Amino acid sequence: GAVVSQHPSRVICKSGTSVKIECRSLDFQATTMFWYRQFPKQSLMLMATSNEGSKATYEQGVEKDKFLINHASLTLSTLTVTSAHPEDSSFYICSARLDGGAAGELFFGEGSRLTVL
Amino acid sequence: EDKVVQSPLSLVVHEGDTVTLNCSYEVTNFRSLLWYKQEKKAPTFLFMLTSSGIEKKSGRLSSILDKKELFSILNITATQTGDSAIYLCAGTPFGNEKLTFGTGTRLTIIP
């Protein structure tokens, strides 16, 4: 099946630093990828939709200048958390839609746990 | 605002029991309801339901959608310890791929 790789799986950083998380579709092309955030015991919340070659679409309440998304190729999207603060500590997970695949069938990365000290 | 509610929030049963997980949704311009299993990290796809009343099955798991009542259930028969996980449902509308997730049901199977 389609595989989505997310890296790093775990990152600890100091407050004020920036952290980049990569999401790669390993064996398929994905024009569209999605970034979610999941707080403990809560659901996956969509942050933004990442489209290859164009600007990401952010959900209401998500600061685009804080969560920079770049989708430079058909297999890679990156999320950069800029000037991270402790409240940004969370589990970030990406998903990718297989180009030409069934609508709604998404493949998820393994997630990245960010801890900001 | 779209909303998906799952119940129960958690469930503990013995191996061999049958469980039913519930999902109700309010999604504007609704297209599909999806079920995922999340063990330690990434959710894995289980079912996508688009039509009302048509049961989808995969081994011991089955699911059905009621578009009149805005409701779906996921059944697991003869549960095994490997079924222990968080089960997520999500609704998606026509026109985009946005998924609105429920909070999930944490299922624990006791040997």
PDB file of C-alpha atoms in Angstrom:
ATOM      1  CA  GLY A   1       0.000   0.000   0.000  1.00  0.00           C
ATOM      2  CA  ALA A   2       0.913   3.650  -0.227  1.00  0.00           C
ATOM      3  CA  VAL A   3       3.424   4.789   2.365  1.00  0.00           C
ATOM      4  CA  VAL A   4       3.830   8.234   3.853  1.00  0.00           C
ATOM      5  CA  SER A   5       6.998   8.954   5.779  1.00  0.00           C
ATOM      6  CA  GLN A   6       7.179  11.714   8.330  1.00  0.00           C
ATOM      7  CA  HIS A   7      10.386  13.005   9.877  1.00  0.00           C
ATOM      8  CA  PRO A   8      11.416  13.592  12.586  1.00  0.00           C
ATOM      9  CA  SER A   9       9.197  11.354  14.682  1.00  0.00           C
ATOM     10  CA  ARG A  10      10.129  13.215  17.825  1.00  0.00           C
ATOM     11  CA  VAL A  11      11.718  16.600  18.390  1.00  0.00           C
ATOM     12  CA  ILE A  12      12.500  18.606  21.491  1.00  0.00           C
ATOM     13  CA  CYS A  13      13.445  22.231  21.091  1.00  0.00           C
ATOM     14  CA  LYS A  14      13.898  25.405  23.090  1.00  0.00           C
ATOM     15  CA  SER A  15      11.300  28.120  23.086  1.00  0.00           C
ATOM     16  CA  GLY A  16      11.895  30.612  20.298  1.00  0.00           C
ATOM     17  CA  THR A  17      13.507  28.206  17.861  1.00  0.00           C
ATOM     18  CA  SER A  18      12.026  26.955  14.598  1.00  0.00           C
ATOM     19  CA  VAL A  19      11.338  23.335  13.788  1.00  0.00           C
ATOM     20  CA  LYS A  20      10.817  21.775  10.372  1.00  0.00           C
ATOM     21  CA  ILE A  21       8.792  18.585   9.866  1.00  0.00           C
ATOM     22  CA  GLU A  22       8.878  16.704   6.576  1.00  0.00           C
ATOM     23  CA  CYS A  23       6.146  14.614   5.037  1.00  0.00           C
ATOM     24  CA  ARG A  24       7.043  12.407   2.065  1.00  0.00           C
ATOM     25  CA  SER A  25       4.939  10.133  -0.063  1.00  0.00           C
ATOM     26  CA  LEU A  26       7.371   7.318  -0.748  1.00  0.00           C
ATOM     27  CA  ASP A  27       5.818   5.396  -3.601  1.00  0.00           C
ATOM     28  CA  PHE A  28       3.177   7.672  -5.030  1.00  0.00           C
ATOM     29  CA  GLN A  29       2.594  11.244  -6.091  1.00  0.00           C
ATOM     30  CA  ALA A  30       0.504  13.507  -3.941  1.00  0.00           C
ATOM     31  CA  THR A  31      -0.530  16.898  -5.264  1.00  0.00           C
ATOM     32  CA  THR A  32      -2.444  17.463  -2.052  1.00  0.00           C
ATOM     33  CA  MET A  33      -1.272  16.827   1.485  1.00  0.00           C
ATOM     34  CA  PHE A  34      -2.857  17.750   4.791  1.00  0.00           C
ATOM     35  CA  TRP A  35      -1.382  18.755   8.116  1.00  0.00           C
ATOM     36  CA  TYR A  36      -3.147  17.947  11.385  1.00  0.00           C
ATOM     37  CA  ARG A  37      -2.459  18.603  15.036  1.00  0.00           C
ATOM     38  CA  GLN A  38      -3.559  16.299  17.814  1.00  0.00           C
ATOM     39  CA  PHE A  39      -3.503  17.288  21.470  1.00  0.00           C
ATOM     40  CA  PRO A  40      -3.652  14.572  24.152  1.00  0.00           C
ATOM     41  CA  LYS A  41      -7.024  12.839  24.296  1.00  0.00           C
ATOM     42  CA  GLN A  42      -8.336  15.072  21.554  1.00  0.00           C
ATOM     43  CA  SER A  43      -9.141  14.517  17.928  1.00  0.00           C
ATOM     44  CA  LEU A  44      -7.070  15.251  14.865  1.00  0.00           C
ATOM     45  CA  MET A  45      -7.598  18.893  13.949  1.00  0.00           C
ATOM     46  CA  LEU A  46      -6.909  19.948  10.380  1.00  0.00           C
ATOM     47  CA  MET A  47      -4.448  22.823  10.279  1.00  0.00           C
ATOM     48  CA  ALA A  48      -3.953  23.342   6.573  1.00  0.00           C
ATOM     49  CA  THR A  49      -4.198  21.871   3.119  1.00  0.00           C
ATOM     50  CA  SER A  50      -0.923  21.827   1.223  1.00  0.00           C
ATOM     51  CA  ASN A  51      -1.013  21.982  -2.571  1.00  0.00           C
ATOM     52  CA  GLU A  52       2.010  21.354  -4.737  1.00  0.00           C
ATOM     53  CA  GLY A  53       3.142  24.506  -6.469  1.00  0.00           C
ATOM     54  CA  SER A  54       0.719  26.850  -4.748  1.00  0.00           C
ATOM     55  CA  LYS A  55       0.059  28.437  -1.381  1.00  0.00           C
ATOM     56  CA  ALA A  56      -1.367  26.342   1.408  1.00  0.00           C
ATOM     57  CA  THR A  57      -4.918  26.853   2.569  1.00  0.00           C
ATOM     58  CA  TYR A  58      -5.111  27.369   6.319  1.00  0.00           C
ATOM     59  CA  GLU A  59      -8.028  26.557   8.596  1.00  0.00           C
ATOM     60  CA  GLN A  60      -9.601  29.270  10.664  1.00  0.00           C
ATOM     61  CA  GLY A  61      -7.557  30.097  13.724  1.00  0.00           C
ATOM     62  CA  VAL A  62      -4.282  28.696  12.354  1.00  0.00           C
ATOM     63  CA  GLU A  63      -1.598  31.358  11.939  1.00  0.00           C
ATOM     64  CA  LYS A  64      -0.012  31.007   8.526  1.00  0.00           C
ATOM     65  CA  ASP A  65       3.040  33.026   9.535  1.00  0.00           C
ATOM     66  CA  LYS A  66       3.676  30.713  12.449  1.00  0.00           C
ATOM     67  CA  PHE A  67       3.060  27.429  10.661  1.00  0.00           C
ATOM     68  CA  LEU A  68       4.834  27.730   7.322  1.00  0.00           C
ATOM     69  CA  ILE A  69       3.942  25.100   4.779  1.00  0.00           C
ATOM     70  CA  ASN A  70       5.893  24.393   1.623  1.00  0.00           C
ATOM     71  CA  HIS A  71       4.900  21.793  -0.957  1.00  0.00           C
ATOM     72  CA  ALA A  72       7.697  22.086  -3.479  1.00  0.00           C
ATOM     73  CA  SER A  73       7.350  18.704  -5.153  1.00  0.00           C
ATOM     74  CA  LEU A  74       4.746  16.026  -5.725  1.00  0.00           C
ATOM     75  CA  THR A  75       6.223  13.894  -2.969  1.00  0.00           C
ATOM     76  CA  LEU A  76       7.250  16.340  -0.258  1.00  0.00           C
ATOM     77  CA  SER A  77       5.500  18.823   1.981  1.00  0.00           C
ATOM     78  CA  THR A  78       7.151  20.539   4.929  1.00  0.00           C
ATOM     79  CA  LEU A  79       5.685  22.213   7.998  1.00  0.00           C
ATOM     80  CA  THR A  80       7.885  24.707   9.823  1.00  0.00           C
ATOM     81  CA  VAL A  81       6.816  25.810  13.283  1.00  0.00           C
ATOM     82  CA  THR A  82       8.447  29.204  13.638  1.00  0.00           C
ATOM     83  CA  SER A  83       9.423  30.715  16.978  1.00  0.00           C
ATOM     84  CA  ALA A  84       7.986  27.719  18.782  1.00  0.00           C
ATOM     85  CA  HIS A  85       6.495  28.138  22.255  1.00  0.00           C
ATOM     86  CA  PRO A  86       5.461  25.531  24.836  1.00  0.00           C
ATOM     87  CA  GLU A  87       1.819  25.804  23.754  1.00  0.00           C
ATOM     88  CA  ASP A  88       2.887  24.543  20.315  1.00  0.00           C
ATOM     89  CA  SER A  89       3.872  21.228  21.875  1.00  0.00           C
ATOM     90  CA  SER A  90       1.666  18.663  20.207  1.00  0.00           C
ATOM     91  CA  PHE A  91       1.520  15.680  17.882  1.00  0.00           C
ATOM     92  CA  TYR A  92       1.669  16.819  14.259  1.00  0.00           C
ATOM     93  CA  ILE A  93       0.582  14.396  11.578  1.00  0.00           C
ATOM     94  CA  CYS A  94       0.393  14.656   7.829  1.00  0.00           C
ATOM     95  CA  SER A  95      -1.691  12.810   5.299  1.00  0.00           C
ATOM     96  CA  ALA A  96      -1.483  12.526   1.551  1.00  0.00           C
ATOM     97  CA  ARG A  97      -4.048  11.844  -1.088  1.00  0.00           C
ATOM     98  CA  LEU A  98      -2.945   9.515  -3.841  1.00  0.00           C
ATOM     99  CA  ASP A  99      -3.216  11.369  -7.147  1.00  0.00           C
ATOM    100  CA  GLY A 100      -5.950   9.631  -9.102  1.00  0.00           C
ATOM    101  CA  GLY A 101      -7.009   7.615  -6.070  1.00  0.00           C
ATOM    102  CA  ALA A 102     -10.421   7.335  -4.478  1.00  0.00           C
ATOM    103  CA  ALA A 103     -11.767  10.569  -3.065  1.00  0.00           C
ATOM    104  CA  GLY A 104     -11.385  10.696   0.707  1.00  0.00           C
ATOM    105  CA  GLU A 105      -8.876   7.851   0.938  1.00  0.00           C
ATOM    106  CA  LEU A 106      -5.873   9.373   2.624  1.00  0.00           C
ATOM    107  CA  PHE A 107      -2.631   7.851   3.813  1.00  0.00           C
ATOM    108  CA  PHE A 108      -1.168   9.117   7.046  1.00  0.00           C
ATOM    109  CA  GLY A 109       2.383   9.637   8.171  1.00  0.00           C
ATOM    110  CA  GLU A 110       3.598   8.280  11.487  1.00  0.00           C
ATOM    111  CA  GLY A 111       3.365  11.681  13.133  1.00  0.00           C
ATOM    112  CA  SER A 112       5.880  13.972  14.785  1.00  0.00           C
ATOM    113  CA  ARG A 113       5.760  14.708  18.484  1.00  0.00           C
ATOM    114  CA  LEU A 114       7.004  18.207  19.193  1.00  0.00           C
ATOM    115  CA  THR A 115       7.976  19.240  22.700  1.00  0.00           C
ATOM    116  CA  VAL A 116       8.911  22.864  23.229  1.00  0.00           C
ATOM    117  CA  LEU A 117      10.733  23.578  26.465  1.00  0.00           C
TER     118      LEU A 117
ATOM    119  CA  GLU B   1     -19.138  24.357  11.632  1.00  0.00           C
ATOM    120  CA  ASP B   2     -18.830  20.660  10.826  1.00  0.00           C
ATOM    121  CA  LYS B   3     -18.909  18.298  13.785  1.00  0.00           C
ATOM    122  CA  VAL B   4     -18.340  14.588  14.371  1.00  0.00           C
ATOM    123  CA  VAL B   5     -19.156  12.933  17.690  1.00  0.00           C
ATOM    124  CA  GLN B   6     -18.111   9.452  18.684  1.00  0.00           C
ATOM    125  CA  SER B   7     -19.330   7.281  21.516  1.00  0.00           C
ATOM    126  CA  PRO B   8     -18.398   5.771  23.789  1.00  0.00           C
ATOM    127  CA  LEU B   9     -15.157   7.628  24.468  1.00  0.00           C
ATOM    128  CA  SER B  10     -13.646   4.449  25.812  1.00  0.00           C
ATOM    129  CA  LEU B  11     -14.632   0.834  26.005  1.00  0.00           C
ATOM    130  CA  VAL B  12     -13.066  -2.142  27.774  1.00  0.00           C
ATOM    131  CA  VAL B  13     -14.228  -5.640  26.861  1.00  0.00           C
ATOM    132  CA  HIS B  14     -12.969  -9.192  27.069  1.00  0.00           C
ATOM    133  CA  GLU B  15     -11.456 -11.030  24.160  1.00  0.00           C
ATOM    134  CA  GLY B  16     -14.155 -12.688  22.099  1.00  0.00           C
ATOM    135  CA  ASP B  17     -16.799 -10.076  22.820  1.00  0.00           C
ATOM    136  CA  THR B  18     -18.524  -8.115  20.077  1.00  0.00           C
ATOM    137  CA  VAL B  19     -18.391  -4.313  20.181  1.00  0.00           C
ATOM    138  CA  THR B  20     -20.278  -1.539  18.429  1.00  0.00           C
ATOM    139  CA  LEU B  21     -18.744   1.898  18.054  1.00  0.00           C
ATOM    140  CA  ASN B  22     -20.910   4.874  17.215  1.00  0.00           C
ATOM    141  CA  CYS B  23     -20.340   7.962  15.111  1.00  0.00           C
ATOM    142  CA  SER B  24     -22.751  10.806  14.456  1.00  0.00           C
ATOM    143  CA  TYR B  25     -21.944  13.648  12.132  1.00  0.00           C
ATOM    144  CA  GLU B  26     -22.976  17.071  10.989  1.00  0.00           C
ATOM    145  CA  VAL B  27     -21.081  17.849   7.810  1.00  0.00           C
ATOM    146  CA  THR B  28     -22.227  20.451   5.327  1.00  0.00           C
ATOM    147  CA  ASN B  29     -22.554  19.032   1.816  1.00  0.00           C
ATOM    148  CA  PHE B  30     -21.674  15.613   3.175  1.00  0.00           C
ATOM    149  CA  ARG B  31     -20.034  13.094   0.839  1.00  0.00           C
ATOM    150  CA  SER B  32     -18.461  10.282   2.862  1.00  0.00           C
ATOM    151  CA  LEU B  33     -17.827   8.916   6.320  1.00  0.00           C
ATOM    152  CA  LEU B  34     -14.482   7.255   6.982  1.00  0.00           C
ATOM    153  CA  TRP B  35     -13.281   4.987   9.741  1.00  0.00           C
ATOM    154  CA  TYR B  36      -9.638   4.727  10.822  1.00  0.00           C
ATOM    155  CA  LYS B  37      -7.761   2.648  13.377  1.00  0.00           C
ATOM    156  CA  GLN B  38      -5.022   4.470  15.285  1.00  0.00           C
ATOM    157  CA  GLU B  39      -2.728   2.233  17.304  1.00  0.00           C
ATOM    158  CA  LYS B  40       0.430   4.001  18.302  1.00  0.00           C
ATOM    159  CA  LYS B  41       0.940   6.629  15.682  1.00  0.00           C
ATOM    160  CA  ALA B  42      -0.527   6.886  12.207  1.00  0.00           C
ATOM    161  CA  PRO B  43      -4.218   6.178  11.606  1.00  0.00           C
ATOM    162  CA  THR B  44      -4.798   3.376   9.138  1.00  0.00           C
ATOM    163  CA  PHE B  45      -7.758   3.394   6.809  1.00  0.00           C
ATOM    164  CA  LEU B  46     -10.573   0.935   7.489  1.00  0.00           C
ATOM    165  CA  PHE B  47     -13.687   1.917   5.562  1.00  0.00           C
ATOM    166  CA  MET B  48     -15.170   4.678   3.476  1.00  0.00           C
ATOM    167  CA  LEU B  49     -18.975   4.834   3.419  1.00  0.00           C
ATOM    168  CA  THR B  50     -20.846   6.919   0.918  1.00  0.00           C
ATOM    169  CA  SER B  51     -24.206   5.213   0.460  1.00  0.00           C
ATOM    170  CA  SER B  52     -26.807   4.633   3.126  1.00  0.00           C
ATOM    171  CA  GLY B  53     -27.667   1.101   4.200  1.00  0.00           C
ATOM    172  CA  ILE B  54     -24.844  -0.719   2.431  1.00  0.00           C
ATOM    173  CA  GLU B  55     -22.702  -2.674   4.858  1.00  0.00           C
ATOM    174  CA  LYS B  56     -18.988  -2.841   4.256  1.00  0.00           C
ATOM    175  CA  LYS B  57     -17.075  -5.768   5.690  1.00  0.00           C
ATOM    176  CA  SER B  58     -13.457  -6.626   6.206  1.00  0.00           C
ATOM    177  CA  GLY B  59     -12.918  -9.790   8.192  1.00  0.00           C
ATOM    178  CA  ARG B  60     -14.372  -9.301  11.649  1.00  0.00           C
ATOM    179  CA  LEU B  61     -14.999  -5.615  11.077  1.00  0.00           C
ATOM    180  CA  SER B  62     -18.077  -4.180   9.438  1.00  0.00           C
ATOM    181  CA  SER B  63     -19.586  -0.748   9.119  1.00  0.00           C
ATOM    182  CA  ILE B  64     -22.761   0.857   7.876  1.00  0.00           C
ATOM    183  CA  LEU B  65     -23.975   4.390   7.255  1.00  0.00           C
ATOM    184  CA  ASP B  66     -27.405   5.900   7.868  1.00  0.00           C
ATOM    185  CA  LYS B  67     -27.571   9.185   5.990  1.00  0.00           C
ATOM    186  CA  LYS B  68     -31.072   9.932   7.230  1.00  0.00           C
ATOM    187  CA  GLU B  69     -30.038   9.764  10.873  1.00  0.00           C
ATOM    188  CA  LEU B  70     -26.512  11.097  10.149  1.00  0.00           C
ATOM    189  CA  PHE B  71     -25.016   8.113  11.888  1.00  0.00           C
ATOM    190  CA  SER B  72     -22.560   5.294  11.346  1.00  0.00           C
ATOM    191  CA  ILE B  73     -21.539   2.268  13.370  1.00  0.00           C
ATOM    192  CA  LEU B  74     -18.445   0.120  13.344  1.00  0.00           C
ATOM    193  CA  ASN B  75     -18.863  -3.446  14.541  1.00  0.00           C
ATOM    194  CA  ILE B  76     -16.062  -5.743  15.589  1.00  0.00           C
ATOM    195  CA  THR B  77     -16.955  -9.359  16.288  1.00  0.00           C
ATOM    196  CA  ALA B  78     -14.893 -11.935  18.175  1.00  0.00           C
ATOM    197  CA  THR B  79     -12.536  -9.217  19.369  1.00  0.00           C
ATOM    198  CA  GLN B  80      -8.833  -9.927  19.799  1.00  0.00           C
ATOM    199  CA  THR B  81      -6.168  -8.113  21.781  1.00  0.00           C
ATOM    200  CA  GLY B  82      -4.803  -6.754  18.513  1.00  0.00           C
ATOM    201  CA  ASP B  83      -8.020  -4.818  18.075  1.00  0.00           C
ATOM    202  CA  SER B  84      -7.037  -2.586  20.989  1.00  0.00           C
ATOM    203  CA  ALA B  85      -6.659   0.887  19.489  1.00  0.00           C
ATOM    204  CA  ILE B  86      -8.335   4.233  19.077  1.00  0.00           C
ATOM    205  CA  TYR B  87     -10.984   4.124  16.382  1.00  0.00           C
ATOM    206  CA  LEU B  88     -11.578   7.400  14.603  1.00  0.00           C
ATOM    207  CA  CYS B  89     -14.381   8.372  12.308  1.00  0.00           C
ATOM    208  CA  ALA B  90     -14.300  11.384  10.031  1.00  0.00           C
ATOM    209  CA  GLY B  91     -16.724  13.111   7.701  1.00  0.00           C
ATOM    210  CA  THR B  92     -15.778  14.690   4.420  1.00  0.00           C
ATOM    211  CA  PRO B  93     -17.782  16.957   2.115  1.00  0.00           C
ATOM    212  CA  PHE B  94     -18.078  17.214  -1.617  1.00  0.00           C
ATOM    213  CA  GLY B  95     -15.700  19.665  -3.204  1.00  0.00           C
ATOM    214  CA  ASN B  96     -12.650  19.109  -1.034  1.00  0.00           C
ATOM    215  CA  GLU B  97     -10.768  16.456   0.885  1.00  0.00           C
ATOM    216  CA  LYS B  98     -11.122  18.062   4.286  1.00  0.00           C
ATOM    217  CA  LEU B  99     -11.755  15.504   7.031  1.00  0.00           C
ATOM    218  CA  THR B 100     -13.503  16.463  10.247  1.00  0.00           C
ATOM    219  CA  PHE B 101     -12.546  13.902  12.856  1.00  0.00           C
ATOM    220  CA  GLY B 102     -14.353  12.771  15.963  1.00  0.00           C
ATOM    221  CA  THR B 103     -12.452  12.451  19.227  1.00  0.00           C
ATOM    222  CA  GLY B 104     -12.241   8.704  18.786  1.00  0.00           C
ATOM    223  CA  THR B 105     -13.208   5.671  20.835  1.00  0.00           C
ATOM    224  CA  ARG B 106     -10.413   4.042  22.798  1.00  0.00           C
ATOM    225  CA  LEU B 107     -11.038   0.305  22.688  1.00  0.00           C
ATOM    226  CA  THR B 108      -9.189  -1.992  25.065  1.00  0.00           C
ATOM    227  CA  ILE B 109      -9.473  -5.758  24.730  1.00  0.00           C
ATOM    228  CA  ILE B 110      -8.608  -7.743  27.846  1.00  0.00           C
ATOM    229  CA  PRO B 111      -7.213 -11.248  27.243  1.00  0.00           C
TER     230      PRO B 111
END
